[in-house]
Every structure is written in structure tokens, then in C-alpha cells.
Coordinates of C-alpha atoms and ligand atoms in Angstrom, one line a residue:
M1 CA -250.2 157.6 -30.1
K2 CA -249.4 159.6 -27.0
V3 CA -246.4 158.2 -25.1
L4 CA -245.6 159.0 -21.5
I5 CA -242.0 158.5 -20.3
L6 CA -241.3 158.5 -16.5
G7 CA -237.8 159.8 -15.5
S8 CA -235.6 162.8 -15.7
G9 CA -232.2 161.8 -17.0
G10 CA -230.2 161.3 -20.2
R11 CA -231.8 157.9 -20.7
E12 CA -235.2 159.4 -20.7
H13 CA -234.0 162.2 -23.1
A14 CA -232.8 159.5 -25.5
L15 CA -236.0 157.5 -25.1
A16 CA -238.1 160.6 -25.9
W17 CA -235.9 161.3 -28.9
A18 CA -236.3 157.8 -30.2
V19 CA -240.0 157.6 -29.5
K20 CA -240.6 160.9 -31.3
R21 CA -239.0 159.5 -34.4
S22 CA -241.8 156.9 -34.7
N23 CA -244.4 158.0 -37.2
R24 CA -247.1 156.5 -35.0
V25 CA -246.4 158.9 -32.2
T26 CA -248.2 162.3 -32.1
E27 CA -247.3 163.4 -28.6
V28 CA -244.6 162.7 -26.1
V29 CA -245.0 163.6 -22.4
C30 CA -242.2 163.2 -19.9
A31 CA -242.6 163.3 -16.1
P32 CA -240.8 165.0 -14.7
G33 CA -238.3 165.4 -17.6
N34 CA -235.5 168.1 -17.6
G35 CA -234.5 171.2 -19.4
G36 CA -233.3 169.4 -22.5
I37 CA -236.3 167.0 -22.7
A38 CA -238.6 170.0 -22.6
E39 CA -237.3 171.0 -26.0
I40 CA -238.9 167.8 -27.6
A41 CA -241.6 166.8 -25.2
R42 CA -244.1 168.3 -22.8
C43 CA -242.8 167.9 -19.2
V44 CA -245.1 167.4 -16.2
P45 CA -243.6 167.9 -12.8
V46 CA -243.8 164.8 -10.5
D47 CA -241.8 163.2 -7.7
L48 CA -240.4 159.9 -9.0
R49 CA -240.5 158.6 -5.3
D50 CA -244.2 159.2 -5.0
L51 CA -246.2 156.3 -6.4
D52 CA -249.6 157.9 -6.0
A53 CA -248.4 161.1 -7.8
L54 CA -247.0 159.0 -10.7
I55 CA -250.4 157.1 -10.9
R56 CA -252.2 160.5 -10.9
V57 CA -250.1 161.8 -13.8
A58 CA -250.7 158.6 -15.9
L59 CA -254.4 158.7 -15.2
A60 CA -254.7 162.4 -16.1
E61 CA -252.6 161.9 -19.3
Q62 CA -254.2 158.6 -20.5
P63 CA -251.2 157.7 -22.7
S64 CA -251.4 154.9 -25.2
L65 CA -248.1 153.7 -23.8
T66 CA -246.0 154.5 -20.7
I67 CA -242.3 153.7 -20.6
V68 CA -240.7 153.6 -17.1
G69 CA -237.1 154.8 -17.1
P70 CA -235.5 154.5 -13.7
E71 CA -235.5 151.6 -11.1
L72 CA -237.2 153.4 -8.2
P73 CA -240.7 153.6 -9.7
L74 CA -240.3 149.9 -10.7
S75 CA -239.4 149.0 -7.1
L76 CA -242.6 150.8 -5.9
G77 CA -244.7 148.8 -8.3
I78 CA -245.6 151.4 -10.9
V79 CA -246.1 148.8 -13.6
D80 CA -248.5 146.7 -11.5
A81 CA -250.4 149.9 -10.5
L82 CA -250.8 151.1 -14.1
Q83 CA -251.7 147.7 -15.4
D84 CA -254.4 147.4 -12.7
R85 CA -255.8 150.6 -14.0
G86 CA -256.0 149.4 -17.6
L87 CA -253.0 151.3 -18.9
R88 CA -250.3 149.8 -21.3
V89 CA -246.9 150.1 -19.7
F90 CA -243.4 148.9 -20.7
G91 CA -241.4 147.6 -17.8
P92 CA -241.3 144.7 -15.3
T93 CA -243.7 144.2 -12.4
R94 CA -242.5 144.8 -8.9
A95 CA -241.9 141.1 -8.4
A96 CA -240.0 140.7 -11.7
A97 CA -237.9 143.8 -11.0
M98 CA -236.5 142.0 -7.9
L99 CA -233.7 140.8 -10.3
E100 CA -232.4 144.4 -9.8
T101 CA -234.0 145.5 -6.5
S102 CA -232.6 142.6 -4.4
K103 CA -229.1 141.3 -5.0
G104 CA -229.8 138.4 -2.7
F105 CA -232.8 137.4 -4.8
A106 CA -230.8 137.8 -8.0
K107 CA -227.8 135.7 -6.7
R108 CA -230.1 132.9 -5.5
F109 CA -232.0 132.9 -8.7
L110 CA -228.8 132.7 -10.8
Q111 CA -227.7 129.7 -8.7
R112 CA -231.1 128.0 -8.9
H113 CA -230.9 128.2 -12.7
N114 CA -227.3 127.5 -13.2
I115 CA -226.5 130.8 -14.8
P116 CA -222.8 131.8 -14.5
T117 CA -222.1 134.3 -11.7
A118 CA -219.4 134.9 -9.0
N119 CA -219.5 132.6 -5.9
Y120 CA -221.3 134.3 -3.1
A121 CA -223.0 134.1 0.3
V122 CA -226.1 136.0 1.3
C123 CA -225.9 136.9 5.0
T124 CA -228.5 138.4 7.3
T125 CA -226.4 138.8 10.5
A126 CA -222.9 140.0 11.2
A127 CA -222.1 136.6 12.8
E128 CA -223.2 134.8 9.6
L129 CA -221.0 137.2 7.6
E130 CA -217.9 136.7 9.7
K131 CA -218.2 132.9 9.2
A132 CA -218.8 133.2 5.4
V133 CA -215.9 135.7 4.9
E134 CA -213.4 133.0 6.0
I135 CA -213.9 131.0 2.9
F136 CA -213.3 133.9 0.5
H137 CA -209.9 135.1 -0.6
P138 CA -209.4 138.9 -0.7
P139 CA -210.2 141.1 -2.5
I140 CA -213.8 140.4 -1.3
V141 CA -216.8 142.2 -2.8
V142 CA -219.4 143.3 -0.3
K143 CA -222.8 144.4 -1.7
A144 CA -225.9 146.0 -0.2
D145 CA -229.0 143.9 -1.0
G146 CA -231.2 146.8 -2.1
L147 CA -231.0 149.7 -4.5
A148 CA -228.1 152.0 -3.8
A149 CA -227.6 154.1 -6.9
G150 CA -224.2 152.6 -7.6
K151 CA -222.9 153.2 -4.0
G152 CA -223.8 149.7 -2.7
V153 CA -220.7 147.8 -3.9
L154 CA -217.5 147.8 -1.8
I155 CA -214.3 146.0 -2.9
C156 CA -212.4 145.1 0.3
Q157 CA -208.7 144.2 0.4
S158 CA -208.9 142.1 3.6
R159 CA -211.4 140.0 5.5
R160 CA -211.4 142.6 8.3
T161 CA -212.4 145.5 6.0
A162 CA -215.0 143.2 4.4
I163 CA -216.5 142.6 7.8
E164 CA -216.4 146.3 8.7
A165 CA -218.0 147.2 5.4
A166 CA -220.8 144.7 5.9
Q167 CA -221.4 146.0 9.5
G168 CA -221.7 149.5 8.0
L169 CA -224.3 148.2 5.6
F170 CA -226.2 146.3 8.4
T171 CA -226.3 149.4 10.7
G172 CA -227.1 151.9 8.0
S173 CA -223.9 153.9 8.7
L174 CA -222.7 153.5 5.0
L175 CA -225.9 154.1 3.0
G176 CA -228.2 155.8 5.4
E177 CA -230.6 152.9 5.4
A178 CA -229.9 149.6 7.3
E179 CA -229.7 146.6 5.0
R180 CA -231.7 143.5 5.9
Q181 CA -229.2 141.3 4.0
V182 CA -225.7 141.7 2.5
V183 CA -224.1 139.7 -0.3
I184 CA -220.5 138.9 -0.2
E185 CA -218.9 137.8 -3.5
E186 CA -215.8 136.5 -5.2
F187 CA -213.9 139.3 -7.0
L188 CA -214.0 138.9 -10.7
Q189 CA -211.4 140.2 -13.2
G190 CA -212.0 141.1 -16.8
D191 CA -213.7 143.6 -19.0
E192 CA -217.3 144.7 -18.2
I193 CA -220.0 144.6 -20.8
S194 CA -223.6 145.9 -20.6
F195 CA -225.7 143.4 -22.5
L196 CA -229.2 144.7 -22.7
C197 CA -232.1 142.7 -24.2
L198 CA -235.8 143.3 -24.6
S199 CA -237.9 140.6 -23.1
D200 CA -241.6 139.8 -23.7
G201 CA -241.7 137.2 -20.8
K202 CA -240.7 134.3 -23.1
H203 CA -238.4 135.6 -25.8
V204 CA -235.5 138.0 -25.7
A205 CA -234.1 140.3 -28.4
A206 CA -230.6 141.5 -27.8
L207 CA -229.8 145.2 -28.2
V208 CA -226.3 146.1 -29.4
P209 CA -223.7 145.6 -26.7
S210 CA -222.0 148.5 -25.0
Q211 CA -219.3 149.3 -22.4
D212 CA -219.8 151.8 -19.6
H213 CA -217.1 153.7 -17.8
K214 CA -218.2 153.8 -14.1
R215 CA -215.3 155.5 -12.4
I216 CA -215.0 159.2 -12.3
G217 CA -211.3 159.4 -13.3
E218 CA -209.4 158.6 -16.5
G219 CA -207.8 155.2 -16.6
D220 CA -210.8 154.0 -14.5
A221 CA -209.6 155.6 -11.3
G222 CA -211.5 157.1 -8.3
P223 CA -215.0 156.5 -7.0
N224 CA -217.9 154.9 -8.9
T225 CA -220.5 157.1 -10.6
G226 CA -223.7 156.5 -12.5
G227 CA -221.6 156.2 -15.6
M228 CA -219.2 158.7 -17.2
G229 CA -219.5 157.5 -20.8
V230 CA -220.2 154.5 -22.9
Y231 CA -219.6 153.2 -26.4
S232 CA -221.1 150.5 -28.6
T233 CA -219.4 148.7 -31.5
D234 CA -220.1 145.6 -33.5
T235 CA -216.7 144.2 -32.4
L236 CA -217.2 144.6 -28.7
L237 CA -218.0 140.9 -28.4
E238 CA -216.0 138.1 -30.0
P239 CA -217.8 136.3 -32.8
G240 CA -220.3 133.8 -31.3
M241 CA -220.3 135.5 -27.9
K242 CA -223.7 137.2 -28.4
E243 CA -225.3 133.8 -29.1
W244 CA -223.5 132.3 -26.1
I245 CA -224.7 135.0 -23.7
L246 CA -228.3 134.7 -25.1
R247 CA -228.3 130.9 -24.7
H248 CA -226.6 130.7 -21.3
I249 CA -227.6 133.9 -19.6
A250 CA -230.4 136.0 -21.0
E251 CA -232.7 133.2 -22.2
P252 CA -232.4 131.0 -19.0
T253 CA -233.1 134.1 -16.9
V254 CA -236.3 134.9 -18.8
R255 CA -237.3 131.2 -18.8
G256 CA -236.6 130.9 -15.0
M257 CA -238.6 134.0 -14.2
A258 CA -241.6 132.6 -16.2
E259 CA -241.3 129.2 -14.5
E260 CA -241.4 131.0 -11.1
D261 CA -244.6 132.8 -12.1
T262 CA -242.9 136.2 -12.2
P263 CA -242.5 136.7 -16.0
F264 CA -240.1 139.4 -16.9
V265 CA -241.3 141.9 -19.5
G266 CA -239.1 144.9 -20.1
V267 CA -235.4 145.5 -20.5
L268 CA -233.2 142.8 -19.0
Y269 CA -229.9 144.5 -18.5
C270 CA -227.2 141.9 -17.9
G271 CA -224.1 143.5 -16.4
L272 CA -221.4 141.0 -17.3
M273 CA -217.8 140.5 -16.5
M274 CA -215.9 138.8 -19.3
T275 CA -213.6 136.6 -17.3
A276 CA -211.0 133.9 -18.1
R277 CA -213.8 131.3 -17.5
G278 CA -216.3 133.1 -19.7
P279 CA -219.0 135.7 -19.1
Q280 CA -220.3 135.9 -15.5
V281 CA -223.3 138.0 -14.3
L282 CA -222.2 140.9 -12.1
E283 CA -225.7 142.2 -11.7
F284 CA -229.0 142.6 -13.4
N285 CA -230.9 145.8 -14.0
A286 CA -234.5 145.7 -14.8
R287 CA -234.5 148.8 -17.1
F288 CA -232.5 150.6 -19.8
G289 CA -229.0 151.7 -18.6
D290 CA -227.9 155.3 -18.3
P291 CA -225.8 156.2 -20.3
E292 CA -225.9 152.9 -22.3
T293 CA -229.3 153.9 -23.8
Q294 CA -228.0 157.1 -25.3
A295 CA -225.3 155.2 -27.3
I296 CA -227.6 152.2 -28.1
L297 CA -230.6 154.1 -29.3
L298 CA -228.4 156.2 -31.6
R299 CA -227.7 153.0 -33.5
L300 CA -231.3 151.7 -33.6
E301 CA -232.8 151.9 -37.1
T302 CA -236.2 150.2 -36.4
D303 CA -239.1 151.9 -34.6
L304 CA -238.6 151.8 -30.8
V305 CA -242.3 152.0 -30.1
D306 CA -243.0 148.9 -32.3
A307 CA -240.3 147.0 -30.4
L308 CA -241.6 148.0 -26.9
E309 CA -245.1 147.1 -28.0
A310 CA -244.0 143.7 -29.3
S311 CA -242.4 143.1 -25.8
I312 CA -245.7 144.0 -24.0
D313 CA -247.7 141.8 -26.4
G314 CA -245.4 138.8 -26.4
R315 CA -244.5 139.2 -30.1
L316 CA -240.7 139.6 -29.8
A317 CA -239.9 136.4 -31.6
E318 CA -241.4 137.9 -34.8
T319 CA -239.8 141.3 -34.3
E320 CA -236.6 142.2 -36.1
L321 CA -234.4 145.0 -34.7
R322 CA -232.1 146.7 -37.2
W323 CA -229.0 148.6 -36.2
S324 CA -226.7 151.0 -38.0
P325 CA -223.3 149.3 -38.5
G326 CA -220.2 150.9 -37.0
A327 CA -220.2 152.6 -33.6
S328 CA -221.6 155.1 -31.3
A329 CA -220.2 156.8 -28.2
C330 CA -221.6 158.9 -25.4
V331 CA -219.3 161.2 -23.3
V332 CA -220.9 162.5 -20.1
A333 CA -220.2 166.1 -18.9
S334 CA -220.5 166.3 -15.1
S335 CA -220.5 169.1 -12.5
A336 CA -217.3 169.7 -10.5
G337 CA -217.3 167.6 -7.4
Y338 CA -219.6 164.8 -8.7
P339 CA -220.0 162.0 -7.6
G340 CA -219.5 163.9 -4.3
S341 CA -221.3 167.1 -3.6
Y342 CA -221.6 169.7 -6.3
K343 CA -223.2 173.1 -7.1
T344 CA -225.9 173.6 -9.7
G345 CA -227.5 176.5 -11.5
F346 CA -224.6 177.4 -13.8
P347 CA -225.5 178.5 -17.4
I348 CA -224.8 176.0 -20.1
T349 CA -223.5 177.5 -23.4
G350 CA -222.4 176.3 -26.8
L351 CA -225.1 173.7 -27.3
S352 CA -226.1 174.8 -30.8
A353 CA -222.6 174.8 -32.1
A354 CA -222.1 171.4 -30.6
A355 CA -225.3 170.0 -32.1
R356 CA -224.0 171.1 -35.6
V357 CA -221.2 168.5 -35.5
P358 CA -222.4 165.7 -37.9
G359 CA -223.8 162.6 -36.3
V360 CA -224.1 164.2 -32.8
Q361 CA -227.1 164.2 -30.5
I362 CA -226.9 165.9 -27.1
F363 CA -228.9 164.3 -24.4
H364 CA -229.5 166.1 -21.1
S365 CA -229.0 164.3 -17.8
G366 CA -229.4 167.2 -15.4
S367 CA -230.4 170.5 -16.8
D368 CA -233.1 173.0 -16.1
R369 CA -234.5 176.0 -17.9
L370 CA -234.5 179.4 -16.2
G371 CA -236.4 181.6 -18.6
S372 CA -234.6 181.1 -21.9
Q373 CA -231.3 180.0 -20.3
L374 CA -230.4 176.3 -19.7
V375 CA -228.6 175.8 -16.4
T376 CA -226.9 172.8 -14.8
A377 CA -229.2 170.9 -12.4
G378 CA -227.5 167.6 -11.6
G379 CA -224.2 165.7 -11.1
R380 CA -224.3 164.3 -14.6
V381 CA -225.4 167.2 -16.8
L382 CA -225.1 166.2 -20.5
G383 CA -224.4 163.1 -22.6
V384 CA -222.7 164.2 -25.8
T385 CA -223.5 161.2 -28.1
A386 CA -222.3 160.5 -31.6
A387 CA -222.6 157.7 -34.2
A388 CA -220.1 157.1 -37.0
P389 CA -218.8 154.2 -39.2
S390 CA -215.9 153.6 -36.7
L391 CA -215.4 154.1 -33.0
E392 CA -212.5 156.5 -33.6
E393 CA -214.8 158.7 -35.7
A394 CA -217.7 158.5 -33.2
L395 CA -215.4 159.6 -30.4
D396 CA -213.8 162.4 -32.5
R397 CA -217.3 163.7 -33.2
A398 CA -218.4 163.5 -29.5
Y399 CA -215.2 165.3 -28.3
Q400 CA -215.4 167.9 -31.1
A401 CA -218.9 168.7 -29.9
M402 CA -217.9 168.6 -26.3
A403 CA -215.2 171.2 -26.9
E404 CA -218.0 173.7 -27.9
I405 CA -219.8 173.3 -24.6
H406 CA -219.2 175.3 -21.5
F407 CA -220.5 175.6 -17.9
D408 CA -218.7 176.5 -14.7
G409 CA -216.7 173.4 -13.5
I410 CA -217.5 171.2 -16.5
Y411 CA -215.6 167.9 -16.2
Y412 CA -215.5 164.9 -18.6
R413 CA -213.3 161.9 -19.2
R414 CA -211.1 162.2 -22.2
D415 CA -210.5 158.4 -22.5
I416 CA -213.9 157.0 -23.3
G417 CA -213.5 153.9 -25.3
H418 CA -209.9 153.3 -24.2
R419 CA -210.3 149.6 -23.7
A420 CA -211.5 149.1 -27.3
L421 CA -208.9 151.4 -28.8
R422 CA -206.2 149.6 -26.9
R423 CA -207.4 146.3 -28.4
T424 CA -207.4 147.6 -32.0
P425 CA -204.3 146.2 -33.7
Ligands
LIG1 P1 -223.0 146.1 -9.5 O1 -223.9 147.2 -9.0 O2 -223.2 144.8 -8.9 O3 -222.9 146.1 -11.0 O4 -221.6 146.6 -9.1 C1 -221.1 147.9 -9.5 C2 -219.7 147.7 -10.0 O5 -218.9 147.0 -9.0 C3 -219.6 146.8 -11.2 O6 -219.9 147.5 -12.4 C4 -218.2 146.3 -11.1 O7 -217.3 147.3 -11.7 C5 -217.9 146.2 -9.7 N1 -218.2 144.8 -9.2 C6 -219.4 144.3 -8.8 N2 -219.3 143.0 -8.5 C7 -218.0 142.7 -8.7 C8 -217.2 141.4 -8.6 N3 -217.8 140.3 -8.2 N4 -215.9 141.5 -9.0 C9 -215.4 142.6 -9.4 N5 -216.0 143.8 -9.5 C10 -217.3 143.8 -9.2
LIG2 N1 -224.9 152.6 -16.5 C1 -225.2 151.8 -15.5 C2 -226.6 151.7 -15.1 O1 -227.5 152.2 -15.8 O2 -227.0 151.1 -14.1

């Protein structure tokens, strides 16, 4: 099989690594890929915002399977476009991806299907919003409806600042593009869990749970990022919780999408807040998470390509996913200044020594190759990922590998996994 992966980050590097391990796969192509992915796959340049260019790459390559990494091509309808041209592709259609691409759609869907989520109002005008805000108690969460690369959520300490934030979203002064609708939402407290499942449109298969670290600073301080690190353990969820989430959140979501004639095939990423009154949906993503995928795939023992094909073919109910027991962790190394502005082009050294640490895999999020030299090319640069029998050992391995790596301005959080470690008696 020849497999085409669309995307350029650490998630796609991990997907390429896992796909390559399948003995059915003879060739992996990644568009556009990055400097690290180029070591294990052939990379083809493409602009992920350009639907026609993506279609041209797929038609030229004629892969047996295409895997879509990021949300942007899903929102443009890449899955529909490739299916129309007779290609096999893993990911939701544009209509099904609305669970991620429109927060207003997702909230109304959750309410229609009685799936637990924060109380909310979807507003289309500033006047509507001013009225709705009166019934919420601060802090009030204000969300852009559309894709915002993690910058679309504002936690406001007063009604006045919530109204100002929403006005900024409506006029476009906050995100650059004006939002047609804005969601305001009750503030939820608890631990966040990334609960990812494969869905074949009817059945779901849970992947191992993980916990992301979205803020830039240690102790979860400072602005939101794409994710600075993640870990996965068997004890992340209380006993019975996985089944509860499947029964009350993931399965009703997939059933609801099928009933509404927009069956969801792909990765259903449930972003959950574990609150005092149980798990509540914070958001859906319609794709693999980044950096969740790096930690999750390091624990997958079964063939990823088989599992993705079972999703496409509606055979998930008969498919068993096996996972290595224990834990994995991914620590992200970022450029100085990220998530604000940062410089790129700095040489990355020490990768071979880092890769020699047992259990470690290094996935590149933003790197480029200049001749034989790898250089930084993004805000998030590397995801140093390790698996081990315990979380402590997985983290030790990841940090030991990280200590070998250098580039100008390298920054990483030293407290990945702190919530789990705190909980350990
Ligand atoms: P989202 O894109 O909806 O996941 O939001 C990004 C982040 O904002 C989440 O990962 C949470 O940390 C935070 N967040 C979103 N919604 C809420 C909420 N209702 N209450 C508290 N925090 C939230
Ligand atoms: N790590 C969060 C995301 O992939 O959206």
C-alpha cells in the first residue's frame, strides 16, 4: 500500500511513523511534511489551505489510503473531494467536521442529543449577546464559532469584559476575521481529558486517554498554545469512566450524526472537563490531536492502517485495538517567543544522542532541512516522546532525551504530567 498523509506537524510525523510500521505499507508520502518527516517519508510541497492543490497531489500520487491530519483541509471538504474522485480517505466529510468547525453547531447538537456540556447561548448580534450575558455568572467563557487555532476562547472575569470580547469577535478585531456567531458558555472547573475515538459512522473504538498541557507556562500559567506536552496512562480515568464516556458522550454523538444524515467517520476527539457533576464536553475536534497523537500512537500495538481501514469500511465493531500497558509522555520543545512571534532557522543539534535514550521517539512539529542541517521552522519544533511501564519513567526518558537537544531559544515545560504525579499517593 501507498499511504498519503496530509499535514506538516508532530501529529503527522507520528502518523507517518505508525503507518510505516504496518507490514502492508510499502510507501509513505507526506504533503507537505517537514524536516523530520522527510527522514521516513517522501515529502511533497503543498499549501494546506489550497483545496485544488491538495486534490492535485492526491490525484498525482494515487495512494491506496489518504489520512487527513489537520482541521483546515477537513473544513474545505478535502474528504468529500477525494471520495468524489474515487480515492479512499480517512477523515470526516465537511458536513460531519462541523462538530469541530462550528462551535454553535456543536453546542446545539449536544443539546439536541442530551449530551453533557456547559450551559451556553449562541448569539448572532451584539444586542443578543448583551441580553444573554445577564443570565451567566462570571467568569464567562466567550468562544468564536469558527476555527481559531486555539485562540478563539476567552475567559472573561466580568459581564462587561465578556461583552467587549464578543464585540471583538463580531468585528474581527480579535481574530482578524469577523465571526458570524459567538458562543457564550458557563465556566467549568475540573481536569481536562482528551478522549479520542475512531468512528466508522456507527461504532466507536476508544483510543487510550490522554491529558494535554495547553498553557505555555509551568503550573498552567500564561497564554494558550497548540499544546506543550501530553501524557497517557491507564489510570488517567477512574475505573468505569471510559465506559461511561463511551455510553453517554461518544456513542450518542456518532448515533446523532448518523440520524442527521451526516455520519461521522474519522477521529472523534472529545475534549472533556471532568467536573463535580461528571464529564462535560468542552469541544469536539474532528481529527487526531496534536500532541496527543504522539503519546497515543507510541502505545498502539495493533496496526494503525488496519484500524483506519476498518473505520472507513464500517468494521470497527469487529476490530480490536491493543495498547502497551503503562504510560507515555510527549514534551514539546518550542521556539522562544511562542505562542507570540518567534524567529526560525536555528540549527537543531543533539537529536541522535536524544534518540538513543531507550523508549524515545522524536517527532518534529516545525523543522526544515537546509542541506544536511535540520533547522527550526515553527513555534512548536519537536515533540520528544517516550513510553515506559510507569509515567515517572516515561517522563524521565523524555526529559533525559530533551537534555541532549539544543537550538537557539529552546523552551519546554518541565512539569508535564504534574496533575497525575500530584494524584499519585
Ligand atoms: P476549546 O477550544 O473549546 O477546547 O477551548 C480551549 C480551552 O479553553 C479548553 O481546553 C479549556 O482549557 C478552556 N475552556 C473552554 N471552554 C471552557 C469552559 N466552558 N470552562 C472552562 N474552560 C474552558
Ligand atoms: N492538542 C489539542 C488539539 O489538538 O486540538
